[in-house]
Coordinates of C-alpha atoms and ligand atoms in Angstrom, one line a residue:
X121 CA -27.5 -61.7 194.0
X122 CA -29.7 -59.3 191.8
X123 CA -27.3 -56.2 193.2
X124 CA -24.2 -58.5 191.7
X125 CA -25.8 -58.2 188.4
X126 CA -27.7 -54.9 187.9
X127 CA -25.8 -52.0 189.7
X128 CA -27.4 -50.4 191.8
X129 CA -26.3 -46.5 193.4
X130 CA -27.4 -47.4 197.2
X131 CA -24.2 -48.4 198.9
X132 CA -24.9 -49.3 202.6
X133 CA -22.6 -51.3 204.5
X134 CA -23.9 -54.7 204.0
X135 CA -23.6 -53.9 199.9
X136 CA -20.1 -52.8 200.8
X137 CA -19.3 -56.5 202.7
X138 CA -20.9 -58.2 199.7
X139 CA -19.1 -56.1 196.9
X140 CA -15.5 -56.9 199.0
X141 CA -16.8 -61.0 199.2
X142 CA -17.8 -60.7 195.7
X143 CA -13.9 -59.3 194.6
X144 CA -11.9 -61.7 196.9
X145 CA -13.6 -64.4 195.0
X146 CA -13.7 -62.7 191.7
X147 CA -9.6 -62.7 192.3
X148 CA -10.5 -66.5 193.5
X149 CA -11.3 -67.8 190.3
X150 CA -10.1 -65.1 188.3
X151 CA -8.9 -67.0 185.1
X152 CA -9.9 -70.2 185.7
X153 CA -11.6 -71.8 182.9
X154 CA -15.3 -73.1 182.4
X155 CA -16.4 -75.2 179.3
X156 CA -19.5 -76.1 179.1
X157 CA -21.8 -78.5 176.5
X158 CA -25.2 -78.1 176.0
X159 CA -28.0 -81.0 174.7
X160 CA -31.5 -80.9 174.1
X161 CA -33.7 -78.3 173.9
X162 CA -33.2 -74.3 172.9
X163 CA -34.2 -74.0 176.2
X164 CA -31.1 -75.8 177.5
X165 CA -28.6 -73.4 175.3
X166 CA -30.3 -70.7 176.3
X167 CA -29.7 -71.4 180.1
X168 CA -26.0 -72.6 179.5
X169 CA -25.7 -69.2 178.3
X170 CA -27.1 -67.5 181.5
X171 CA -24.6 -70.4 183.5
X172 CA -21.9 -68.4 181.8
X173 CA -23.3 -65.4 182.7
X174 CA -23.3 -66.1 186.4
X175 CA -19.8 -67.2 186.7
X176 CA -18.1 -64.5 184.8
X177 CA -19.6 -62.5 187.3
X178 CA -17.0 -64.7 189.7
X179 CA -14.0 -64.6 187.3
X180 CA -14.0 -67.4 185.4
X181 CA -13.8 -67.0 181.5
X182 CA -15.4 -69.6 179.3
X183 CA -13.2 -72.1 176.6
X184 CA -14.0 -74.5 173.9
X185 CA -11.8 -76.6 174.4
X186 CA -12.6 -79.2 177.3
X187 CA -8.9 -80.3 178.2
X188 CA -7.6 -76.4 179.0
X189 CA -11.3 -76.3 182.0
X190 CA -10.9 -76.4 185.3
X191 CA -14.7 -76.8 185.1
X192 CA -16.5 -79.3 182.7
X193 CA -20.8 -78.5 182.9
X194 CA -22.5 -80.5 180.8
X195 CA -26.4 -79.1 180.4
X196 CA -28.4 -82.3 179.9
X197 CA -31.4 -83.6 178.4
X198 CA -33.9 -86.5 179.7
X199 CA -36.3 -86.2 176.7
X200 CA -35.6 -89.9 175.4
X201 CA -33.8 -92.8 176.6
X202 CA -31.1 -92.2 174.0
X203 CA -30.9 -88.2 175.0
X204 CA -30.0 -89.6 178.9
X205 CA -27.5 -92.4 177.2
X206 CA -25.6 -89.9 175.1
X207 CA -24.9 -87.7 178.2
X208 CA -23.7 -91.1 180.0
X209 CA -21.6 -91.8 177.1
X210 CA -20.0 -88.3 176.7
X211 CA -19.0 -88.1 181.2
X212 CA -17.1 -91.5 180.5
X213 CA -15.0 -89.7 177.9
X214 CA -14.4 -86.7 180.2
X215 CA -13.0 -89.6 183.1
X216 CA -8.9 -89.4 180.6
X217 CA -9.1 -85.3 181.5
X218 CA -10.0 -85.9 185.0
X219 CA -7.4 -88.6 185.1
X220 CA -4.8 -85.8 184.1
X221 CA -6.1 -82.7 185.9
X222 CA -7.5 -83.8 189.4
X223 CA -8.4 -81.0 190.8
X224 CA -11.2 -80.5 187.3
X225 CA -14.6 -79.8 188.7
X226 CA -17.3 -81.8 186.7
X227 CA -20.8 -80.6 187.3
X228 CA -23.7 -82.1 185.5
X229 CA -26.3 -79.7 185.1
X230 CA -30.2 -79.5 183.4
X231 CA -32.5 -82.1 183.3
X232 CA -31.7 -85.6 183.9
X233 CA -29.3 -83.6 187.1
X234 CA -33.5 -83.0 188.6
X235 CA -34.7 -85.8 187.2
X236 CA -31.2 -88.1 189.0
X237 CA -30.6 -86.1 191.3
X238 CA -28.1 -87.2 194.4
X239 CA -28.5 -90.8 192.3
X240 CA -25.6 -89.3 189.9
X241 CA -23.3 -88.9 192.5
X242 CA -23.6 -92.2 193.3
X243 CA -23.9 -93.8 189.5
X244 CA -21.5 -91.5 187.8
X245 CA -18.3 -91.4 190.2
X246 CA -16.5 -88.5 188.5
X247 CA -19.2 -86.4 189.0
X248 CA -18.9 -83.6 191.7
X249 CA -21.5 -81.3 191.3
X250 CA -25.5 -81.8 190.3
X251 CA -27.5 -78.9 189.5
X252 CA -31.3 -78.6 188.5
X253 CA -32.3 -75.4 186.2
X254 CA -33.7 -73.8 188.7
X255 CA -30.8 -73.3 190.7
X256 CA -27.9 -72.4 188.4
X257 CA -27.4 -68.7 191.2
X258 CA -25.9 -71.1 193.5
X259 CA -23.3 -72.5 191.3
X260 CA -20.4 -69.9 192.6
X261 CA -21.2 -71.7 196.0
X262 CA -21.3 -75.2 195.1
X263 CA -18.5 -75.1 193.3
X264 CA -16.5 -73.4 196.0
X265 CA -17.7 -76.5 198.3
X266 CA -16.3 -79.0 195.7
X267 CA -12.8 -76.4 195.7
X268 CA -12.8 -77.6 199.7
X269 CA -13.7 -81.5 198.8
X270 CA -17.3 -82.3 198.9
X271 CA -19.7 -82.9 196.9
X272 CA -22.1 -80.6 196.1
X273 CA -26.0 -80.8 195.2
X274 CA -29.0 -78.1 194.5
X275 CA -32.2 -79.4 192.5
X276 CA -34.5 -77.2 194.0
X277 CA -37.5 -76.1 191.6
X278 CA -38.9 -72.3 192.2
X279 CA -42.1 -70.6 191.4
X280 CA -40.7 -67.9 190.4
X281 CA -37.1 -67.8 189.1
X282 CA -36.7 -66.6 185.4
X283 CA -33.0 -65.2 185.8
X284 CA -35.1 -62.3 184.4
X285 CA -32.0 -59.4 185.5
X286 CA -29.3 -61.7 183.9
X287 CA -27.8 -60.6 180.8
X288 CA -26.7 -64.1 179.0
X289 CA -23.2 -64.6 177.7
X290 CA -23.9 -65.3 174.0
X291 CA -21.7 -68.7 173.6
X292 CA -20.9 -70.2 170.3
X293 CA -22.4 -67.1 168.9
X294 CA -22.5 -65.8 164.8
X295 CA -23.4 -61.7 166.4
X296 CA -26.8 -62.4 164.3
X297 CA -29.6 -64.5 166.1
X298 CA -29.8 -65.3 169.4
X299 CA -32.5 -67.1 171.9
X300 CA -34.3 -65.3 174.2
X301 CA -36.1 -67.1 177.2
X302 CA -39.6 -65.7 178.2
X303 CA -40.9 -68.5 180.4
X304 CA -39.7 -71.2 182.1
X305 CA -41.1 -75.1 183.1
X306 CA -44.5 -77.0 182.1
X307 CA -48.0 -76.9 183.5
X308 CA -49.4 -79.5 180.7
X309 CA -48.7 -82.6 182.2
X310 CA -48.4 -84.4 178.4
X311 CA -48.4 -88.1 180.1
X312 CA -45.1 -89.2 178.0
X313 CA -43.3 -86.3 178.6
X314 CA -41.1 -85.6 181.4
X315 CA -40.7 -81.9 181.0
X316 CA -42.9 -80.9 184.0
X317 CA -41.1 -83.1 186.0
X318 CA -37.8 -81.7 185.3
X319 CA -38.2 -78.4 184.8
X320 CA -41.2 -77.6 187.2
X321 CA -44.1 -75.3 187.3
X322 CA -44.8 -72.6 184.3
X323 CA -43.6 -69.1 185.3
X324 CA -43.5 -66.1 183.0
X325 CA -40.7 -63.7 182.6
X326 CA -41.4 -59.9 183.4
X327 CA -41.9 -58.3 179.7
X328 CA -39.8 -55.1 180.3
X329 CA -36.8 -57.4 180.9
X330 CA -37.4 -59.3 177.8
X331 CA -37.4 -56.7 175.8
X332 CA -34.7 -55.4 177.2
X333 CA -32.3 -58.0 176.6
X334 CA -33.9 -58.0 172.6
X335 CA -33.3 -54.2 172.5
X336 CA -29.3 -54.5 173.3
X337 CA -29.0 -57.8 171.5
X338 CA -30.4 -55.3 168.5
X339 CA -28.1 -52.8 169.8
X340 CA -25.0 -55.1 169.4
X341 CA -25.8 -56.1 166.1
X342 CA -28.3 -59.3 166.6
X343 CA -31.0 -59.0 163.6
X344 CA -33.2 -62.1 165.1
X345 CA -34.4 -63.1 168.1
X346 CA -36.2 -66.2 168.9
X347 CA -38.1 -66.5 172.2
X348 CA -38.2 -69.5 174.1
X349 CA -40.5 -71.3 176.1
X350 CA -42.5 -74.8 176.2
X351 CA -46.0 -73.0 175.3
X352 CA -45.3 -70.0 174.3
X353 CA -48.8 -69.5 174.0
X354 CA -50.1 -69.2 177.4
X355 CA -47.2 -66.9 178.1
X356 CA -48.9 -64.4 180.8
X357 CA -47.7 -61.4 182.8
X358 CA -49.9 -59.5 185.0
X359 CA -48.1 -55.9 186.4
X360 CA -48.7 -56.9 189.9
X361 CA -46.0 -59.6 189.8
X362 CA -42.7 -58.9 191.4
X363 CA -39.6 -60.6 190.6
X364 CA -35.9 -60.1 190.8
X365 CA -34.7 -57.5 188.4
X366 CA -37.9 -55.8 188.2
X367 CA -36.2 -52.4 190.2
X368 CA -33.5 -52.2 188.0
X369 CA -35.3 -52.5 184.8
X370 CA -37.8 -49.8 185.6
X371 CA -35.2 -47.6 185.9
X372 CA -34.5 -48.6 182.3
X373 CA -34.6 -46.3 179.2
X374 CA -36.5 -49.6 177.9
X375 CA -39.5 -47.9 179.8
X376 CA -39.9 -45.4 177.4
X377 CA -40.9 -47.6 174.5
X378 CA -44.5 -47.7 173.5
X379 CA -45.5 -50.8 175.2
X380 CA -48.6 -52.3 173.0
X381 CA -49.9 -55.3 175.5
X382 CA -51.2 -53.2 178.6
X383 CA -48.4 -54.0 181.5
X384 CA -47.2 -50.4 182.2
X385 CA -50.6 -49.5 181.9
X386 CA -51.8 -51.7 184.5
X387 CA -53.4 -54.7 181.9
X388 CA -51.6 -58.4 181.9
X389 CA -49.7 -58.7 179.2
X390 CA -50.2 -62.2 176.7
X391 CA -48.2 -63.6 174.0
X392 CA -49.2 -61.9 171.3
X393 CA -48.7 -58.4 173.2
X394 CA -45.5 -59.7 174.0
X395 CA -44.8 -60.5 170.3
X396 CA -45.8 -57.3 169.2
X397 CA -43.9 -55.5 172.1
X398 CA -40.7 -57.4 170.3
X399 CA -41.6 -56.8 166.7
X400 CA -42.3 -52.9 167.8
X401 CA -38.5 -52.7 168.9
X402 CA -37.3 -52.1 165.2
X403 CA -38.6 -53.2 161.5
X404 CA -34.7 -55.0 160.7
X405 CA -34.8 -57.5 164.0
X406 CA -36.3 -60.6 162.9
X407 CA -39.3 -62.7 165.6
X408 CA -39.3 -65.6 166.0
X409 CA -41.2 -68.0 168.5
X410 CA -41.1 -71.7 169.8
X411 CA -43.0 -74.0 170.7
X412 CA -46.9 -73.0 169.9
X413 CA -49.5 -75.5 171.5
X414 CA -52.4 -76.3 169.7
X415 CA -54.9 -76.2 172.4
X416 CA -53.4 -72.1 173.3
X417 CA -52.6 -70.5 170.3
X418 CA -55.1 -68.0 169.3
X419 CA -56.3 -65.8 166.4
X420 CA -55.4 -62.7 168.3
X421 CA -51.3 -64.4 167.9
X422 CA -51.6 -65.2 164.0
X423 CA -53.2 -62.2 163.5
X424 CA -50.2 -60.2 165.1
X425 CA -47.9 -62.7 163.1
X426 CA -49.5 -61.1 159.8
X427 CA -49.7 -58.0 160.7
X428 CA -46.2 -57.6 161.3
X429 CA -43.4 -58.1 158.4
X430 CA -40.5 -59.0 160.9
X431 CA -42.5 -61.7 162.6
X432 CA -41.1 -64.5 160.8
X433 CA -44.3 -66.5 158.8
X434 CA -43.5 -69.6 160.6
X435 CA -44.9 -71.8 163.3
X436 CA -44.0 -75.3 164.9
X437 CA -46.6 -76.4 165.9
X438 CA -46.2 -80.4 167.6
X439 CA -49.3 -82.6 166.7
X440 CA -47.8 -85.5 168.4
X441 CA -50.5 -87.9 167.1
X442 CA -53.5 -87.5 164.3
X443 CA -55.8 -89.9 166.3
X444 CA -58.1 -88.4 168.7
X445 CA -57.9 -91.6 170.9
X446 CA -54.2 -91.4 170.8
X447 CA -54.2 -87.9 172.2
X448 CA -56.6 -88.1 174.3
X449 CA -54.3 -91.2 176.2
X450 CA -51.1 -88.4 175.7
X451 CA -53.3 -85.6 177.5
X452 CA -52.8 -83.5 175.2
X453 CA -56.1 -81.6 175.4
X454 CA -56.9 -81.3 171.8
X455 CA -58.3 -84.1 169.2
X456 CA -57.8 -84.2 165.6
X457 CA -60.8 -81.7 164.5
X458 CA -59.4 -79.1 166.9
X459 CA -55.9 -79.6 165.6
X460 CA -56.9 -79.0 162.0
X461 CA -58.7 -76.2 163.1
X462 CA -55.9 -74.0 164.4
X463 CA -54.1 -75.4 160.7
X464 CA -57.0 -74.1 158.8
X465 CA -56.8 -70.9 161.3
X466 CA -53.1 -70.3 159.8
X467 CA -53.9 -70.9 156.8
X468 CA -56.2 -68.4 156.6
X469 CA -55.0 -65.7 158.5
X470 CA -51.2 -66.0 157.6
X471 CA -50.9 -66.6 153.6
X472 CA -48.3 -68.5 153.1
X473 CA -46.9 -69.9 156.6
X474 CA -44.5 -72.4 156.7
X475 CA -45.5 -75.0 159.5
X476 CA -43.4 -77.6 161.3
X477 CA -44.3 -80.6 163.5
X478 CA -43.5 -83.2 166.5
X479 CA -45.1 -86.7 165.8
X480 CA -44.4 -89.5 168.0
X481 CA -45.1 -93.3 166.8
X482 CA -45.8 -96.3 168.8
X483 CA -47.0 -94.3 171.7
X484 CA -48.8 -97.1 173.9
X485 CA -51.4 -99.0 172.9
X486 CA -51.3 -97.4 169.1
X487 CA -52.7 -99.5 166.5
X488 CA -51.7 -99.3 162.7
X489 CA -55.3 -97.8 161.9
X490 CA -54.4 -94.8 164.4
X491 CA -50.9 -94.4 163.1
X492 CA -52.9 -94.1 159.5
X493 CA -54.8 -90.8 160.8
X494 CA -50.7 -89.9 161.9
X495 CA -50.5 -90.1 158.4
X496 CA -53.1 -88.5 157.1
X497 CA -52.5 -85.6 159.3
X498 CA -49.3 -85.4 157.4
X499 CA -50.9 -85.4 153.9
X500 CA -53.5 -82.9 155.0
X501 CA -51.0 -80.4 156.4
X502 CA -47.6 -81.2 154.3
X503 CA -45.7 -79.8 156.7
X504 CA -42.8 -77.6 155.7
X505 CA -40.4 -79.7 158.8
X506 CA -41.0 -82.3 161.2
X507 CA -39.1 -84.1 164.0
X508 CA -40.3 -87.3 164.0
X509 CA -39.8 -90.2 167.3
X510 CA -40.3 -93.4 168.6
X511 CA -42.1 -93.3 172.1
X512 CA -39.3 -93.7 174.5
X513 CA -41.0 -94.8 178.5
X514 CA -39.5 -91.8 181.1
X515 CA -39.9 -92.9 184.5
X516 CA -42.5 -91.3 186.6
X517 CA -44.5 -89.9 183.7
X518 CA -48.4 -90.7 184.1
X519 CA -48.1 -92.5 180.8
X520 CA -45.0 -94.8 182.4
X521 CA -47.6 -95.2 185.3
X522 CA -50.7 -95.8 183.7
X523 CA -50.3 -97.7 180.3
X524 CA -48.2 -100.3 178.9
X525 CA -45.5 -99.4 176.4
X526 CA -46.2 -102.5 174.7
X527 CA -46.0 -101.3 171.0
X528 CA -43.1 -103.3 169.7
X529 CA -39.8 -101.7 169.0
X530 CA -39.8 -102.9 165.3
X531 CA -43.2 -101.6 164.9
X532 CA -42.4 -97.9 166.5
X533 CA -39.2 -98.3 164.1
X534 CA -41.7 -99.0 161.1
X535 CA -44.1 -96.3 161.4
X536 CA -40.7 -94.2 162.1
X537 CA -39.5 -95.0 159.1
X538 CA -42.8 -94.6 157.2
X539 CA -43.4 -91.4 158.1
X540 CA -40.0 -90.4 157.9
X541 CA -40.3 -91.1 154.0
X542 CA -43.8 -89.2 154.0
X543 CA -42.1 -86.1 155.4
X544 CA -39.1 -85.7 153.0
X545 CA -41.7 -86.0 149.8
X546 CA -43.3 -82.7 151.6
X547 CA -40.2 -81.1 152.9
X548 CA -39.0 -81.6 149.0
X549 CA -42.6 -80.4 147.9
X550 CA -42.5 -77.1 150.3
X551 CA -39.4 -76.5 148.7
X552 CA -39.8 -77.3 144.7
X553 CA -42.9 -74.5 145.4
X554 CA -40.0 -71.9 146.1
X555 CA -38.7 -71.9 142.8
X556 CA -39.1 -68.9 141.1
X557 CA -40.1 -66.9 144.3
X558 CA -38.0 -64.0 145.5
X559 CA -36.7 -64.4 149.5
X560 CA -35.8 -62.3 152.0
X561 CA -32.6 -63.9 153.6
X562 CA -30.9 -62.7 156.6
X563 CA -27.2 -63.8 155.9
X564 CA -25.9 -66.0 158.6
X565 CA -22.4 -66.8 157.5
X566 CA -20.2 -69.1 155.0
X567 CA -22.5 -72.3 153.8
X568 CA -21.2 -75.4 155.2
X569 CA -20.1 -76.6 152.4
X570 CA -18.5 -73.7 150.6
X571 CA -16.9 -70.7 151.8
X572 CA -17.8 -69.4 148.5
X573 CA -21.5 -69.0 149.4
X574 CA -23.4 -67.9 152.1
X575 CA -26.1 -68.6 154.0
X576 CA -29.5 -67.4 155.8
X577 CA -32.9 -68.4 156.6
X578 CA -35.8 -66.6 154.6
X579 CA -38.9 -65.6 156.9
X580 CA -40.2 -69.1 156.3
X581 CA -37.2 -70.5 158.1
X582 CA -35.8 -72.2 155.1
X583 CA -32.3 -72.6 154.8
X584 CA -31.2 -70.6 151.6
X585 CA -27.7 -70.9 150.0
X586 CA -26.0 -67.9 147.3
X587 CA -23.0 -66.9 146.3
X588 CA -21.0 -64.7 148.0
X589 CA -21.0 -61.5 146.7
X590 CA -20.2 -57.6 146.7
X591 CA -22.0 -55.1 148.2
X592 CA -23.0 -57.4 151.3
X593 CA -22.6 -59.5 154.1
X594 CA -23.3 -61.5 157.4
X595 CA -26.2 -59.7 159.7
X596 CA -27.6 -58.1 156.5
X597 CA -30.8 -59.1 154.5
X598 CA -30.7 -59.5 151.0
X599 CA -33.5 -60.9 147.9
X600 CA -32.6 -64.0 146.8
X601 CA -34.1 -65.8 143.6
X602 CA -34.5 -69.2 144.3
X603 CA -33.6 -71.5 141.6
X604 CA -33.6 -74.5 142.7
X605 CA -33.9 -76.9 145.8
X606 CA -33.0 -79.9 147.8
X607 CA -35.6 -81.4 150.5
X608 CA -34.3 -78.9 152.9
X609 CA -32.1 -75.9 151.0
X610 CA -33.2 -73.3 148.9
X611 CA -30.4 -72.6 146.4
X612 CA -30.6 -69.2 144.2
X613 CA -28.9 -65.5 143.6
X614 CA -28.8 -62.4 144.9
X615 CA -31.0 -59.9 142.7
X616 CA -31.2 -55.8 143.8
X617 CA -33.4 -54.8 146.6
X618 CA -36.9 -53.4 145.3
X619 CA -37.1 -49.8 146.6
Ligands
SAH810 N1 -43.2 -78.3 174.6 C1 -43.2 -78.8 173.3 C2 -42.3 -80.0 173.2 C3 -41.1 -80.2 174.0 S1 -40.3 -81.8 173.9 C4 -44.6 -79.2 173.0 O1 -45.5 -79.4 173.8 O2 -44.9 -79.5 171.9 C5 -40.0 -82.0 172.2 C6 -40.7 -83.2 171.6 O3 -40.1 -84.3 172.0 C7 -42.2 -83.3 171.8 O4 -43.0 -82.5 171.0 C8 -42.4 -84.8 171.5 O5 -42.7 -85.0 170.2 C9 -41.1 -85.4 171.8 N2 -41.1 -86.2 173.1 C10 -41.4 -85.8 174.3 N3 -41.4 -86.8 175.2 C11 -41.2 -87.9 174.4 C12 -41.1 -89.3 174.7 N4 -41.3 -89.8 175.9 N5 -40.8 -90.2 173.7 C13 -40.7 -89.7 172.4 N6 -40.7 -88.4 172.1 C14 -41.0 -87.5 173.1
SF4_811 FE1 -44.0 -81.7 177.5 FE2 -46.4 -81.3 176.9 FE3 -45.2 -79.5 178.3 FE4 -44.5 -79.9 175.8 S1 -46.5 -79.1 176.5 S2 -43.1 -79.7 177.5 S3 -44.8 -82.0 175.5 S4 -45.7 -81.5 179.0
F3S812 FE1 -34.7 -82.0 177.1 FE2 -35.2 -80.7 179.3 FE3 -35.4 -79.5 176.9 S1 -35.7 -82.8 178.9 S2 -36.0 -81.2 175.6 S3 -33.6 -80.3 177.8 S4 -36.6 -79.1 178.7

């Protein structure tokens, strides 16, 4: 498949076979039209992209608009109960398109398709095609068996894929930031989350290959990259790994950039080698990262986030709970001290880093004193952004297995809604300490609202609104005044760059 996707000057005869198999069902499909719908995680847009990727190799061209496909993926999400009901909710509306184009291919893809499995053939009747993230190479084939009326399944979790040699078709793209993978699957076992399950073991992409892919999206124009991966932290590459794609990117010019975390030289390379490998590629292409654990991120990554300007000064950093007890039961591997640790850590080492969070309330057995350290947390660290939950039970998770979920639902809504308030007085604070501060925006495009401003994110990942003006444009950066604020925009005007 790699040959199909990096060329490659050996032509033997088998090659020659596979090139002519590869054109008769280019011309197969040639035309044909996928649409695809991502939810979830960055993870899951990311791979949609690389989806794309693989079947434009076969011909077919991607379309927003679902009625023209004559393939409907939808990349889903098993997170929460409501993530798994939203996906059920959305196939039943694709059942009228089927109903007027019967020969539509339907394919759910992502996590609840490992989670489900054959199960969704049998629950979900107009779906035809179930594929785990792990196995999105074989698509071309299972959809040519639903093209000759089966049904088709492959949930098969690897060790080792990383689709590191595939270059992602950028969907729903602005030209200016883009996500980059770097790892793939879980090794934490968290016992309410069902990511390992879903997603399987934790594998690191090859580093050359990452950057790469950041080097040409700079090339084409990108200005920020974000790299993906559950915990980015304990990303890890040691040289005497092989994957697919590893040939064809030695071969690469890429190979002649100063690689700053070991690898060429023989030493494993680690996340903040890999950030600085990034950052290294040009001053004007914007790093960014997510999601940092708290028990793996280290000194050696904040101090690479400080010493270098186009690593963005922000880090999400999920608490999940502020009571020690609490995450001890979630197996999360840190308790409160350590947590406030690595936030003292930032502080120190990264003046002025803006800081996001994941909190879940209710989580089993949970009293209201616990949630109070939640709280407390919150006031300690007034967090710049959080996404806040109620504890949702997914099957199969050691928490489902080993504890009740016996925290009432209007007591989980409660401390929702509690520390819902709590966060939009900080969000509001973060922001009202902006005023009168001078931000470096990278312009993103028209404002939501008004095609008279524009927007960008500064390096602190707030969203920042001015008026379009002369002189510059989307992909560019530009100082912006801020002058005043709303619990999550920055509103201000352009003023002339500093030399
Ligand atoms: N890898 C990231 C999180 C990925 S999932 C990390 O370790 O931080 C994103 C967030 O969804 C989690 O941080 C958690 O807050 C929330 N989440 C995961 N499972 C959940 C569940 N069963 N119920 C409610 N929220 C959950
Ligand atoms: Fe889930 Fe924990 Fe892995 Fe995050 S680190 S994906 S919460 S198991
Ligand atoms: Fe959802 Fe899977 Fe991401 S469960 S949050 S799409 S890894």
């Amino acid at each position: 498949m790699m040959d199909l996707l990096i060329p490659d000057k050996t032509h033997d005869e088998s090659r020659q076979g596979e090139a002519l198999m590869l054109n008769a069902e280019t011309a197969k499909n040639n035309g044909r039209k996928l649409y695809i719908e991502s939810y979830g995680c960055a993870m899951n847009f990311s791979d949609s992209e690389i989806v794309a990727s693989i079947l434009a190799e076969r011909g077919f061209e991607t379309t927003t608009d679902h009625t023209l496909a004559d393939v409907i993926f939808i990349n889903t999400c098993s997170i929460r109960e409501n993530a798994e009901q939203r996906v059920r909710n959305r196939l039943k509306e694709f059942t009228i398109t089927k109903v007027k184009n019967p020969g539509l291919v339907v394919g759910v893809l992502g996590c609840m398709a490992e989670r489900l499995k054959s199960k969704f053939l049998e629950e979900e009747k107009l779906v035809d095609v179930v594929v785990g993230p792990d196995a999105y190479r074989d698509l071309p084939n299972l959809i040519d068996k639903v093209d000759d009326g089966q049904k088709a399944v492959n949930v098969l979790l690897s060790r080792e894929e990383t689709y590191a040699d595939i270059s992602p078709v950028r969907l729903n793209s602005n030209g200016i930031n883009a996500f980059v993978s770097i790892m793939r699957g879980c090794d934490n076992m968290c016992s309410f989350c069902v990511v390992p399950f879903t997603r399987g073991r934790e594998r690191s992409r090859d580093p050359l290959s990452i950057e790469a892919e950041c080097r040409d999206l700079f090339e084409k124009g990108y200005r920020e990259v974000t790299l993906l991966g559950q915990n980015v932290d304990s990303y890890k590459w040691s040289p005497t790994q092989t994957l697919p794609g590893r040939e064809g990117l030695e071969k690469a010019e890429n190979q002649k950039v100063s690689p700053t975390g070991g690898d060429l030289e023989g030493a494993t390379t680690n996340f903040a080698n890999l950030l600085e490998r990034i950052a290294l590629i040009d001053p004007d292409l914007r790093v960014r990262f997510s999601t940092s654990h708290p028990k793996d991120i280290t000194d050696e990554v904040l101090h690479t986030i400080n010493k270098y300007d186009n690593i963005c000064n922000y880090i999400h950093l999920p608490v999940q709970s502020g009571n020690s007890r609490i995450l001890d039961l979630m197996n999360r591997t840190y308790d409160r001290e350590w947590y406030i640790n690595r936030i003292d850590a930032i502080r120190r080492i990264i003046p002025d880093c803006a800081i996001s969070t994941d909190i879940i309330t209710g989580f089993c057995s949970e009293t209201d004193e616990e949630h109070k350290d939640t709280v407390s947390m919150m006031d300690y660290v007034k967090y710049d952004f959080a996404y806040m939950f109620k504890y949702s039970e997914r099957p199969g998770t050691l928490a489902a297995k080993r504890y009740a979920d016996d925290i009432p639902e209007e007591v989980k809504q409660k401390r929702l809604t509690e520390i819902v308030a709590k966060q939009q007085e900080y969000s509001f604070y973060r922001m009202q300490a902006r005023i009168g501060t001078v931000e470096r925006v990278l312009i993103e495009g028209f404002s939501k609202k008004s095609d008279k401003d524009y927007c960008g994110r500064s390096d602190q990942n707030a969203m920042v609104i001015f008026p379009v003006g002369e002189g510059y444009k989307p992909g560019q950066y530009v100082n912006v005044l801020i002058e005043r604020s709303t619990t999550a925009t920055l509103i201000g005007k352009v003023i002339p760059q500093t030399p």
